[in-house]
Coordinates of N, CA and C and ligand atoms in Angstrom, one line a residue:
M1 N -6.2 0.4 3.8 CA -6.9 0.8 5.0 C -6.0 1.3 6.1
V2 N -6.3 2.4 6.7 CA -5.5 2.9 7.8 C -5.7 2.1 9.0
K3 N -4.7 1.7 9.7 CA -4.8 0.9 10.9 C -3.8 1.5 12.0
S4 N -4.2 1.3 13.2 CA -3.3 1.6 14.3 C -2.5 0.4 14.6
I5 N -1.2 0.5 14.7 CA -0.4 -0.7 15.1 C 0.4 -0.4 16.3
A6 N 0.7 -1.4 17.1 CA 1.3 -1.2 18.4 C 2.8 -1.3 18.2
N7 N 3.5 -0.8 19.3 CA 5.0 -0.8 19.2 C 5.6 -2.1 19.1
E8 N 4.9 -3.2 19.5 CA 5.5 -4.5 19.3 C 5.6 -5.0 17.9
D9 N 5.1 -4.1 16.9 CA 5.3 -4.5 15.5 C 6.6 -4.0 15.0
T10 N 7.6 -3.8 15.9 CA 9.0 -3.5 15.4 C 9.4 -4.4 14.3
P11 N 9.9 -3.9 13.2 CA 10.1 -4.8 12.1 C 11.2 -5.7 12.2
A12 N 11.1 -6.9 11.7 CA 12.2 -7.9 11.6 C 13.1 -7.3 10.6
L13 N 14.4 -7.8 10.6 CA 15.3 -7.3 9.6 C 14.9 -7.9 8.2
P14 N 15.2 -7.1 7.1 CA 14.9 -7.6 5.8 C 15.5 -9.0 5.5
R15 N 14.7 -9.8 4.9 CA 15.2 -11.2 4.6 C 16.4 -11.2 3.7
Q16 N 17.3 -12.2 4.0 CA 18.6 -12.3 3.3 C 18.4 -12.8 1.9
D17 N 17.3 -13.5 1.6 CA 17.2 -14.1 0.3 C 16.6 -13.2 -0.7
R18 N 16.5 -11.9 -0.4 CA 16.0 -10.9 -1.4 C 17.0 -9.8 -1.5
S19 N 16.9 -9.0 -2.7 CA 17.7 -7.8 -2.9 C 16.8 -6.6 -2.5
W20 N 17.4 -5.7 -1.7 CA 16.6 -4.6 -1.2 C 17.1 -3.3 -1.7
A21 N 16.1 -2.3 -1.8 CA 16.5 -0.9 -2.1 C 15.9 -0.2 -0.8
L22 N 16.8 0.7 -0.3 CA 16.4 1.4 0.9 C 16.1 2.9 0.6
F23 N 14.9 3.4 1.1 CA 14.5 4.8 0.9 C 14.2 5.3 2.3
L24 N 14.7 6.5 2.6 CA 14.7 7.1 3.9 C 14.2 8.6 3.9
D25 N 13.2 8.9 4.7 CA 12.9 10.3 4.9 C 14.0 10.8 5.9
L26 N 14.2 12.1 6.0 CA 15.2 12.7 6.9 C 14.6 13.2 8.2
D27 N 13.8 14.3 8.1 CA 13.3 15.0 9.3 C 12.3 14.1 10.1
G28 N 12.6 13.9 11.4 CA 11.7 13.0 12.2 C 11.9 11.6 12.0
T29 N 12.8 11.2 11.0 CA 13.1 9.8 10.8 C 14.5 9.5 11.1
L30 N 15.4 10.2 10.4 CA 16.9 10.0 10.7 C 17.4 11.0 11.6
V31 N 16.7 12.2 11.7 CA 17.1 13.2 12.7 C 15.9 13.7 13.4
E32 N 16.0 14.1 14.7 CA 14.9 14.6 15.5 C 14.4 15.9 14.9
L33 N 13.1 16.1 15.0 CA 12.5 17.4 14.6 C 12.9 18.4 15.6
V34 N 13.2 19.6 15.0 CA 13.7 20.7 15.9 C 12.9 22.0 15.6
D35 N 13.1 23.1 16.3 CA 12.3 24.2 16.2 C 12.4 25.0 14.9
H36 N 13.5 24.8 14.1 CA 13.7 25.4 12.8 C 14.4 24.4 11.9
P37 N 14.0 24.4 10.7 CA 14.5 23.3 9.8 C 16.1 23.4 9.6
D38 N 16.6 24.6 9.8 CA 18.1 24.7 9.7 C 18.8 24.1 10.9
H39 N 18.1 23.8 12.0 CA 18.8 23.4 13.3 C 18.9 21.9 13.5
I40 N 18.6 21.1 12.5 CA 18.7 19.7 12.6 C 20.2 19.3 12.8
V41 N 20.4 18.2 13.5 CA 21.8 17.7 13.8 C 22.0 16.5 13.0
V42 N 23.0 16.5 12.1 CA 23.4 15.3 11.3 C 24.8 15.0 11.8
D43 N 25.0 14.0 12.5 CA 26.3 13.7 13.1 C 27.1 12.7 12.1
D44 N 28.4 12.5 12.4 CA 29.2 11.7 11.5 C 28.7 10.3 11.5
A45 N 28.2 9.8 12.6 CA 27.7 8.4 12.7 C 26.6 8.2 11.7
L46 N 25.7 9.2 11.5 CA 24.6 9.0 10.5 C 25.2 9.0 9.1
K47 N 26.1 9.9 8.8 CA 26.7 9.9 7.5 C 27.4 8.6 7.2
T48 N 28.2 8.1 8.1 CA 28.9 6.8 7.9 C 27.8 5.7 7.7
R49 N 26.8 5.7 8.5 CA 25.7 4.7 8.4 C 25.1 4.7 6.9
L50 N 24.9 5.9 6.4 CA 24.3 6.0 5.1 C 25.3 5.5 4.0
Q51 N 26.5 5.9 4.2 CA 27.6 5.5 3.2 C 27.8 3.9 3.2
T52 N 27.8 3.4 4.4 CA 27.9 1.9 4.6 C 26.8 1.2 3.9
L53 N 25.6 1.6 4.2 CA 24.4 1.0 3.6 C 24.4 1.1 2.1
T54 N 24.8 2.3 1.6 CA 24.9 2.5 0.1 C 25.9 1.5 -0.5
T55 N 27.0 1.2 0.1 CA 28.0 0.2 -0.4 C 27.4 -1.2 -0.3
L56 N 26.8 -1.5 0.9 CA 26.3 -2.9 1.1 C 25.1 -3.2 0.2
L57 N 24.3 -2.2 -0.2 CA 23.1 -2.4 -1.1 C 23.4 -2.0 -2.5
D58 N 24.7 -2.0 -2.9 CA 25.1 -1.7 -4.3 C 24.6 -0.4 -4.8
G59 N 24.5 0.6 -4.0 CA 24.1 1.9 -4.4 C 22.6 2.2 -4.3
A60 N 21.8 1.2 -3.9 CA 20.4 1.3 -3.9 C 19.9 1.9 -2.6
V61 N 20.3 3.1 -2.3 CA 19.9 3.9 -1.1 C 19.5 5.3 -1.6
A62 N 18.4 5.8 -1.2 CA 18.0 7.2 -1.5 C 17.3 7.9 -0.4
V63 N 17.6 9.1 -0.2 CA 16.8 10.0 0.8 C 15.7 10.6 0.0
I64 N 14.5 10.5 0.6 CA 13.2 11.0 0.0 C 12.7 12.0 0.9
S65 N 12.8 13.3 0.6 CA 12.5 14.3 1.6 C 11.6 15.4 1.0
G66 N 11.0 16.2 1.8 CA 10.3 17.4 1.4 C 11.3 18.6 1.2
R67 N 12.5 18.4 1.7 CA 13.5 19.5 1.5 C 14.0 19.5 0.1
A68 N 14.6 20.7 -0.3 CA 15.2 20.8 -1.6 C 16.5 20.0 -1.5
I69 N 17.0 19.5 -2.7 CA 18.2 18.8 -2.7 C 19.4 19.6 -2.2
D70 N 19.5 20.9 -2.6 CA 20.5 21.8 -2.1 C 20.6 21.8 -0.6
D71 N 19.4 21.9 0.0 CA 19.3 21.9 1.4 C 19.8 20.6 2.0
L72 N 19.3 19.5 1.4 CA 19.8 18.2 1.9 C 21.3 18.0 1.8
D73 N 21.9 18.5 0.7 CA 23.3 18.4 0.6 C 24.0 19.3 1.6
R74 N 23.5 20.4 2.0 CA 24.1 21.3 3.0 C 24.2 20.6 4.3
H75 N 23.2 19.8 4.7 CA 23.1 19.1 6.0 C 23.8 17.7 5.9
L76 N 23.6 17.0 4.8 CA 24.2 15.6 4.8 C 25.6 15.6 4.3
T77 N 26.0 16.6 3.4 CA 27.3 16.6 2.8 C 27.7 15.2 2.2
L78 N 26.7 14.6 1.5 CA 27.0 13.3 0.8 C 26.5 13.6 -0.7
P79 N 27.4 14.3 -1.4 CA 27.0 14.7 -2.8 C 26.7 13.7 -3.8
T80 N 27.1 12.4 -3.5 CA 26.9 11.4 -4.5 C 25.7 10.5 -4.1
L81 N 25.1 10.8 -3.0 CA 23.9 10.0 -2.5 C 22.7 10.3 -3.4
A82 N 22.0 9.2 -3.9 CA 20.8 9.5 -4.6 C 19.7 10.1 -3.7
M83 N 18.9 11.0 -4.2 CA 17.9 11.6 -3.4 C 16.8 12.2 -4.2
S84 N 15.7 12.4 -3.5 CA 14.6 13.1 -4.1 C 14.2 14.2 -3.2
G85 N 14.0 15.4 -3.7 CA 13.7 16.5 -2.9 C 12.3 17.1 -3.3
Q86 N 11.8 17.9 -2.4 CA 10.6 18.7 -2.6 C 9.5 17.7 -3.0
H87 N 9.4 16.6 -2.3 CA 8.3 15.6 -2.4 C 8.2 15.1 -3.9
G88 N 9.4 14.8 -4.5 CA 9.4 14.2 -5.8 C 9.5 15.2 -6.9
A89 N 9.5 16.5 -6.7 CA 9.6 17.5 -7.8 C 11.0 17.6 -8.3
E90 N 12.0 17.1 -7.6 CA 13.4 17.1 -8.1 C 14.0 15.8 -7.6
W91 N 15.0 15.3 -8.3 CA 15.7 14.1 -7.9 C 17.1 14.1 -8.5
R92 N 18.0 13.3 -7.8 CA 19.3 13.0 -8.2 C 19.5 11.5 -8.3
D93 N 19.8 11.1 -9.5 CA 19.9 9.6 -9.7 C 21.3 9.1 -9.2
S94 N 21.5 7.8 -9.2 CA 22.7 7.3 -8.6 C 23.9 7.6 -9.4
Q95 N 23.7 8.2 -10.6 CA 24.9 8.6 -11.4 C 25.3 10.1 -11.0
G96 N 24.5 10.7 -10.2 CA 24.8 12.0 -9.7 C 24.1 13.1 -10.6
E97 N 23.2 12.7 -11.5 CA 22.6 13.6 -12.4 C 21.3 14.2 -11.8
R98 N 21.1 15.5 -11.9 CA 20.0 16.2 -11.2 C 18.9 16.4 -12.3
H99 N 17.6 16.3 -11.8 CA 16.4 16.4 -12.6 C 15.4 17.3 -11.8
I100 N 14.6 18.1 -12.6 CA 13.6 18.9 -11.9 C 12.3 19.0 -12.7
A101 N 11.2 18.9 -12.0 CA 9.9 19.0 -12.7 C 9.6 20.4 -13.0
E102 N 9.0 20.7 -14.2 CA 8.9 22.1 -14.6 C 7.4 22.5 -14.7
H103 N 6.5 21.6 -14.9 CA 5.2 22.0 -15.4 C 4.4 22.9 -14.5
H104 N 4.7 23.0 -13.2 CA 4.0 23.8 -12.3 C 4.7 25.1 -11.9
Q105 N 5.8 25.4 -12.5 CA 6.6 26.5 -12.1 C 6.0 27.9 -12.3
K106 N 5.3 28.0 -13.4 CA 4.6 29.3 -13.7 C 3.6 29.6 -12.7
A107 N 2.8 28.6 -12.4 CA 1.7 28.9 -11.4 C 2.3 29.2 -10.0
L108 N 3.4 28.5 -9.7 CA 4.1 28.7 -8.4 C 4.6 30.1 -8.3
E109 N 5.2 30.6 -9.4 CA 5.7 31.9 -9.4 C 4.6 32.9 -9.1
A110 N 3.4 32.6 -9.6 CA 2.2 33.5 -9.5 C 1.8 33.6 -8.0
V111 N 1.9 32.5 -7.3 CA 1.4 32.6 -5.9 C 2.5 32.9 -4.9
R112 N 3.8 32.8 -5.3 CA 4.9 33.0 -4.5 C 4.9 34.4 -3.8
Q113 N 4.6 35.4 -4.6 CA 4.5 36.8 -4.2 C 3.5 37.0 -3.1
R114 N 2.3 36.3 -3.3 CA 1.2 36.5 -2.4 C 1.5 35.8 -1.0
V115 N 2.2 34.6 -1.1 CA 2.5 33.9 0.1 C 3.5 34.8 0.9
N116 N 4.5 35.4 0.2 CA 5.4 36.3 0.8 C 4.8 37.4 1.6
E117 N 3.7 38.0 1.0 CA 3.0 39.1 1.6 C 2.4 38.6 2.9
Q118 N 1.8 37.4 2.9 CA 1.2 36.8 4.0 C 2.2 36.7 5.2
V119 N 3.4 36.2 4.8 CA 4.4 36.0 5.8 C 4.9 37.3 6.5
R120 N 4.9 38.3 5.6 CA 5.3 39.7 6.2 C 4.3 40.2 7.2
R121 N 3.0 39.8 7.1 CA 2.0 40.2 8.0 C 2.0 39.5 9.3
D122 N 2.7 38.3 9.4 CA 2.7 37.5 10.6 C 4.1 37.0 10.9
E123 N 4.8 37.7 11.8 CA 6.2 37.3 11.9 C 6.5 36.0 12.6
A124 N 5.4 35.3 13.1 CA 5.5 34.0 13.7 C 5.6 32.9 12.6
L125 N 5.3 33.3 11.3 CA 5.4 32.4 10.2 C 6.8 32.4 9.6
Y126 N 7.2 31.2 9.0 CA 8.5 31.2 8.4 C 8.3 30.5 7.0
L127 N 8.7 31.2 6.0 CA 8.5 30.7 4.6 C 9.8 30.1 4.1
E128 N 9.8 28.9 3.7 CA 11.0 28.2 3.1 C 10.7 28.1 1.6
D129 N 11.4 28.9 0.8 CA 11.2 28.8 -0.6 C 12.2 27.8 -1.2
K130 N 11.7 26.7 -1.7 CA 12.6 25.6 -2.1 C 12.8 25.6 -3.6
G131 N 12.2 26.6 -4.3 CA 12.4 26.7 -5.7 C 11.3 26.0 -6.5
A132 N 11.0 24.7 -6.3 CA 9.9 24.1 -7.0 C 8.7 23.9 -6.0
S133 N 8.8 24.3 -4.8 CA 7.7 24.3 -3.8 C 7.9 25.3 -2.7
L134 N 6.9 25.6 -2.0 CA 6.9 26.6 -0.9 C 6.5 25.9 0.3
A135 N 7.2 26.0 1.4 CA 6.8 25.5 2.7 C 6.6 26.6 3.7
L136 N 5.4 26.7 4.2 CA 5.0 27.7 5.2 C 5.0 27.1 6.6
H137 N 6.0 27.4 7.4 CA 6.1 26.7 8.7 C 5.3 27.6 9.7
Y138 N 4.5 27.0 10.5 CA 3.7 27.8 11.5 C 3.9 27.2 12.9
R139 N 5.0 26.6 13.2 CA 5.2 25.9 14.5 C 5.3 26.9 15.6
H140 N 5.6 28.2 15.3 CA 5.6 29.2 16.4 C 4.2 29.9 16.5
H141 N 3.3 29.4 15.7 CA 1.9 30.0 15.7 C 0.9 28.9 15.4
P142 N 0.9 27.8 16.2 CA 0.2 26.6 15.9 C -1.3 26.8 15.8
E143 N -1.9 27.8 16.5 CA -3.3 28.0 16.4 C -3.7 28.6 15.1
A144 N -2.8 29.0 14.2 CA -3.1 29.6 12.9 C -3.4 28.6 11.9
G145 N -3.3 27.3 12.2 CA -3.5 26.2 11.2 C -4.7 26.3 10.3
D146 N -5.9 26.4 11.0 CA -7.1 26.4 10.2 C -7.3 27.6 9.3
I147 N -6.9 28.7 9.8 CA -7.1 29.9 8.9 C -6.1 29.9 7.8
L148 N -4.9 29.5 8.1 CA -3.8 29.4 7.0 C -4.3 28.4 5.9
K149 N -4.8 27.3 6.4 CA -5.3 26.3 5.4 C -6.3 26.9 4.4
S150 N -7.3 27.6 5.0 CA -8.3 28.1 4.0 C -7.7 29.3 3.2
E151 N -6.8 30.1 3.7 CA -6.2 31.1 2.9 C -5.3 30.6 1.8
L152 N -4.5 29.6 2.1 CA -3.6 29.0 1.1 C -4.4 28.2 0.1
S153 N -5.5 27.6 0.5 CA -6.3 26.8 -0.5 C -6.9 27.8 -1.4
A154 N -7.4 29.0 -0.9 CA -8.0 30.0 -1.8 C -6.9 30.5 -2.8
L155 N -5.7 30.7 -2.3 CA -4.6 31.2 -3.2 C -4.3 30.3 -4.4
I156 N -4.4 29.0 -4.2 CA -4.0 28.1 -5.3 C -5.2 27.6 -6.1
E157 N -6.4 28.1 -5.7 CA -7.5 27.4 -6.4 C -7.7 27.7 -7.9
E158 N -7.0 28.8 -8.3 CA -7.1 29.1 -9.8 C -6.1 28.2 -10.6
Y159 N -5.3 27.4 -9.9 CA -4.3 26.5 -10.6 C -4.5 25.0 -10.2
P160 N -5.8 24.5 -10.4 CA -6.0 23.2 -10.0 C -5.2 22.1 -10.7
D161 N -4.8 22.4 -11.9 CA -4.0 21.4 -12.6 C -2.5 21.5 -12.3
A162 N -2.1 22.5 -11.6 CA -0.7 22.7 -11.5 C -0.2 22.6 -10.0
L163 N -1.1 23.1 -9.1 CA -0.6 23.2 -7.7 C -1.5 22.5 -6.7
E164 N -1.0 22.0 -5.6 CA -1.8 21.4 -4.6 C -1.2 21.8 -3.2
L165 N -2.0 21.7 -2.2 CA -1.6 22.0 -0.8 C -1.5 20.8 0.0
H166 N -0.4 20.7 0.7 CA -0.2 19.5 1.6 C 0.0 20.0 3.0
Q167 N -0.5 19.3 3.9 CA -0.3 19.7 5.3 C 0.6 18.6 6.0
G168 N 1.7 19.1 6.6 CA 2.6 18.3 7.4 C 2.5 18.6 8.9
K169 N 3.6 18.3 9.6 CA 3.6 18.7 11.0 C 3.9 20.2 11.2
L170 N 2.9 21.0 11.4 CA 3.0 22.4 11.6 C 3.6 23.1 10.4
V171 N 3.3 22.5 9.2 CA 3.8 23.1 8.0 C 2.8 22.9 6.9
F172 N 2.6 23.9 6.0 CA 1.8 23.7 4.8 C 2.8 23.8 3.6
E173 N 2.6 23.0 2.6 CA 3.4 23.0 1.5 C 2.6 23.2 0.2
I174 N 3.0 24.2 -0.6 CA 2.4 24.4 -1.9 C 3.3 23.7 -2.9
K175 N 2.9 22.7 -3.6 CA 3.8 22.0 -4.5 C 3.1 21.6 -5.8
G176 N 3.8 21.1 -6.8 CA 3.3 20.7 -8.0 C 2.4 19.5 -7.9
C177 N 1.3 19.5 -8.7 CA 0.4 18.3 -8.7 C 1.1 17.1 -9.4
G178 N 0.8 16.0 -8.9 CA 1.3 14.8 -9.6 C 2.6 14.3 -9.1
Y179 N 3.2 15.0 -8.1 CA 4.4 14.5 -7.5 C 4.2 14.2 -6.0
D180 N 4.7 13.2 -5.5 CA 4.7 12.9 -4.1 C 5.8 11.9 -3.8
K181 N 5.9 11.5 -2.5 CA 7.0 10.6 -2.2 C 6.7 9.2 -2.8
G182 N 5.5 8.9 -3.1 CA 5.2 7.6 -3.8 C 5.7 7.6 -5.2
T183 N 5.4 8.7 -6.0 CA 5.9 8.8 -7.4 C 7.5 8.9 -7.4
A184 N 8.0 9.5 -6.3 CA 9.5 9.6 -6.2 C 10.1 8.2 -6.1
L185 N 9.5 7.4 -5.2 CA 10.0 6.0 -5.0 C 9.8 5.2 -6.3
E186 N 8.6 5.3 -6.9 CA 8.3 4.6 -8.1 C 9.3 4.9 -9.2
R187 N 9.7 6.1 -9.3 CA 10.7 6.5 -10.4 C 12.0 5.9 -10.1
F188 N 12.5 5.9 -8.9 CA 13.8 5.2 -8.6 C 13.7 3.7 -8.9
L189 N 12.5 3.1 -8.6 CA 12.4 1.6 -8.8 C 12.4 1.2 -10.3
T190 N 12.3 2.2 -11.2 CA 12.3 1.8 -12.6 C 13.7 1.8 -13.2
V191 N 14.7 2.3 -12.4 CA 16.1 2.4 -13.0 C 17.1 1.8 -12.1
P192 N 18.2 1.3 -12.6 CA 19.3 0.7 -11.8 C 19.9 1.8 -10.9
P193 N 20.4 1.5 -9.8 CA 20.5 0.1 -9.2 C 19.3 -0.3 -8.4
F194 N 18.2 0.5 -8.5 CA 17.0 0.3 -7.7 C 16.1 -0.8 -8.3
S195 N 16.1 -0.8 -9.6 CA 15.1 -1.7 -10.3 C 15.4 -3.2 -9.9
Q196 N 14.4 -4.0 -10.0 CA 14.5 -5.4 -9.6 C 14.8 -5.6 -8.1
R197 N 14.7 -4.6 -7.3 CA 14.9 -4.7 -5.9 C 13.6 -4.4 -5.2
C198 N 13.5 -5.0 -4.0 CA 12.3 -4.8 -3.2 C 12.5 -3.6 -2.2
P199 N 11.5 -2.6 -2.2 CA 11.8 -1.4 -1.4 C 11.5 -1.5 0.1
V200 N 12.3 -0.8 0.8 CA 12.1 -0.5 2.3 C 12.0 1.0 2.3
F201 N 11.0 1.5 3.0 CA 10.9 2.9 3.2 C 10.5 3.2 4.6
I202 N 11.3 4.1 5.2 CA 11.1 4.5 6.6 C 10.7 6.0 6.6
G203 N 9.6 6.4 7.2 CA 9.2 7.8 7.2 C 8.3 8.0 8.4
D204 N 8.1 9.3 8.8 CA 7.3 9.6 10.0 C 6.1 10.5 9.8
D205 N 5.9 11.1 8.6 CA 4.9 12.1 8.5 C 3.8 11.7 7.5
R206 N 2.8 12.5 7.5 CA 1.7 12.2 6.6 C 2.1 12.1 5.1
T207 N 3.0 12.9 4.7 CA 3.4 12.8 3.3 C 4.1 11.5 3.0
D208 N 4.6 10.8 4.0 CA 5.3 9.6 3.8 C 4.4 8.4 3.5
E209 N 3.1 8.7 3.8 CA 2.1 7.6 3.5 C 2.0 7.3 2.0
D210 N 2.3 8.3 1.2 CA 2.3 8.1 -0.3 C 3.4 7.1 -0.6
G211 N 4.5 7.3 0.1 CA 5.7 6.3 -0.2 C 5.3 4.9 0.3
F212 N 4.6 4.9 1.5 CA 4.2 3.5 2.0 C 3.3 2.8 1.0
R213 N 2.4 3.6 0.4 CA 1.5 3.0 -0.6 C 2.3 2.3 -1.7
T214 N 3.3 3.0 -2.2 CA 4.1 2.4 -3.3 C 4.8 1.2 -2.8
V215 N 5.4 1.3 -1.6 CA 6.1 0.1 -1.1 C 5.2 -1.1 -0.9
N216 N 4.0 -0.8 -0.4 CA 3.0 -1.9 -0.2 C 2.7 -2.6 -1.5
A217 N 2.5 -1.7 -2.6 CA 2.2 -2.3 -3.9 C 3.3 -3.2 -4.4
H218 N 4.5 -2.9 -3.9 CA 5.7 -3.8 -4.4 C 6.0 -4.9 -3.3
Q219 N 5.1 -5.1 -2.4 CA 5.3 -6.1 -1.3 C 6.6 -5.8 -0.6
G220 N 6.9 -4.5 -0.4 CA 8.1 -4.2 0.4 C 7.9 -4.0 1.9
M221 N 8.8 -3.3 2.5 CA 8.6 -3.0 4.0 C 8.4 -1.6 4.2
A222 N 7.2 -1.2 4.7 CA 6.9 0.2 5.0 C 7.0 0.3 6.5
I223 N 7.8 1.3 7.0 CA 8.0 1.4 8.4 C 7.8 2.9 8.8
K224 N 6.8 3.0 9.7 CA 6.4 4.3 10.2 C 7.2 4.6 11.5
V225 N 7.7 5.8 11.6 CA 8.4 6.3 12.8 C 7.4 7.1 13.7
G226 N 7.3 6.7 14.9 CA 6.4 7.4 15.9 C 5.0 7.0 15.9
T227 N 4.2 7.8 16.4 CA 2.7 7.4 16.6 C 1.9 8.0 15.5
G228 N 0.6 7.6 15.5 CA -0.3 8.1 14.4 C -0.7 7.0 13.5
D229 N -1.9 7.2 12.9 CA -2.4 6.2 12.0 C -1.5 6.1 10.7
T230 N -1.4 4.9 10.2 CA -0.5 4.7 9.1 C -1.0 3.4 8.3
I231 N -0.6 3.4 7.0 CA -0.8 2.2 6.2 C 0.5 1.3 6.3
A232 N 1.6 1.8 7.0 CA 2.8 1.0 7.1 C 2.5 -0.2 7.9
G233 N 3.3 -1.3 7.6 CA 3.1 -2.6 8.3 C 3.8 -2.7 9.6
S234 N 4.8 -1.8 9.9 CA 5.5 -1.9 11.1 C 6.0 -0.5 11.6
R235 N 6.5 -0.5 12.7 CA 6.8 0.8 13.4 C 8.1 0.9 14.2
L236 N 8.8 2.0 14.1 CA 9.9 2.2 15.0 C 9.6 3.5 15.8
K237 N 10.1 3.5 17.0 CA 9.6 4.6 18.0 C 10.1 6.0 17.6
N238 N 11.4 6.1 17.2 CA 11.9 7.5 17.0 C 13.2 7.3 16.2
P239 N 13.9 8.4 15.9 CA 15.1 8.3 15.1 C 16.2 7.4 15.7
D240 N 16.3 7.4 17.0 CA 17.3 6.6 17.7 C 17.0 5.1 17.4
A241 N 15.7 4.7 17.4 CA 15.3 3.3 17.1 C 15.6 3.0 15.6
V242 N 15.4 4.0 14.8 CA 15.8 3.8 13.3 C 17.2 3.5 13.2
H243 N 18.1 4.3 13.8 CA 19.5 4.1 13.7 C 19.9 2.7 14.2
E244 N 19.3 2.3 15.3 CA 19.6 1.0 15.9 C 19.2 -0.1 14.9
W245 N 18.0 0.0 14.3 CA 17.5 -1.0 13.4 C 18.5 -1.1 12.2
L246 N 18.8 0.1 11.6 CA 19.7 0.2 10.5 C 21.1 -0.5 10.8
D247 N 21.6 -0.2 12.0 CA 22.9 -0.8 12.4 C 22.8 -2.3 12.5
Q248 N 21.7 -2.8 13.0 CA 21.5 -4.2 13.1 C 21.5 -4.8 11.6
W249 N 20.8 -4.1 10.7 CA 20.8 -4.6 9.3 C 22.2 -4.6 8.7
I250 N 22.9 -3.5 9.0 CA 24.3 -3.4 8.5 C 25.1 -4.6 9.0
D251 N 25.0 -4.9 10.3 CA 25.7 -6.0 10.9 C 25.4 -7.3 10.2
R252 N 24.1 -7.5 9.9 CA 23.7 -8.8 9.2 C 24.2 -8.8 7.8
L253 N 24.1 -7.7 7.1 CA 24.6 -7.6 5.7 C 26.1 -7.9 5.6
Q254 N 26.8 -7.4 6.6 CA 28.3 -7.5 6.6 C 28.7 -8.9 6.9
H255 N 27.8 -9.7 7.6 CA 28.2 -11.0 8.0 C 27.5 -12.1 7.2
S256 N 26.9 -11.7 6.1 CA 26.2 -12.7 5.3 C 27.1 -13.3 4.3
Ligands
MG301 MG1 9.7 13.5 8.1

């Protein structure tokens, strides 16, 4: 059930008597949202924080993002970090091996051309072609949301078994059916070093709710960043608060 929770629900640090796996969204969670996805700022402190946590949690740390892994690597420059990109359609395991989902690629190819035509007609739109999914950003044309939603829904309706439309913060994504941040987390939790560990997932957007559902099913810690309804059990205010909370956890892990 969706509930509104207050800021005083700031999460306690994970209990010391359990083993944890940490999953993190990037945009709006570890870095502030900016006007263009290429303009996010990943500073050295964030990279060090992720590396330290990966060491302290025996490798059980993964970034779970809507971005493509190539894009995540460009910004994070942590090529051995486990991650899932494109809402679960691709992933890199803790051994560094890359995997990609294929079943929806043909349908995606068929709609790619038509989405491109749409973007050419409205220069306020920005299409991010991630390979296994398409993200249409309309943050410079926010009033176009309703019409875009119906146009994109019509575009994919001939492929109900292959494609689905997701709405994020001023972005629509056309992606393969059957993958989301919840399935991405679940997949990691079946293999070492994540298996047998209790998940923590921190995310800010509507698509992160799928991840929270998986975490809740495993009795883990689901942490929502910012405002808005959520099924997460606790909340942090913004990326700065996330960094602070992670640093406190690092401190506790280092002194246990
Ligand atoms: Mg996000």
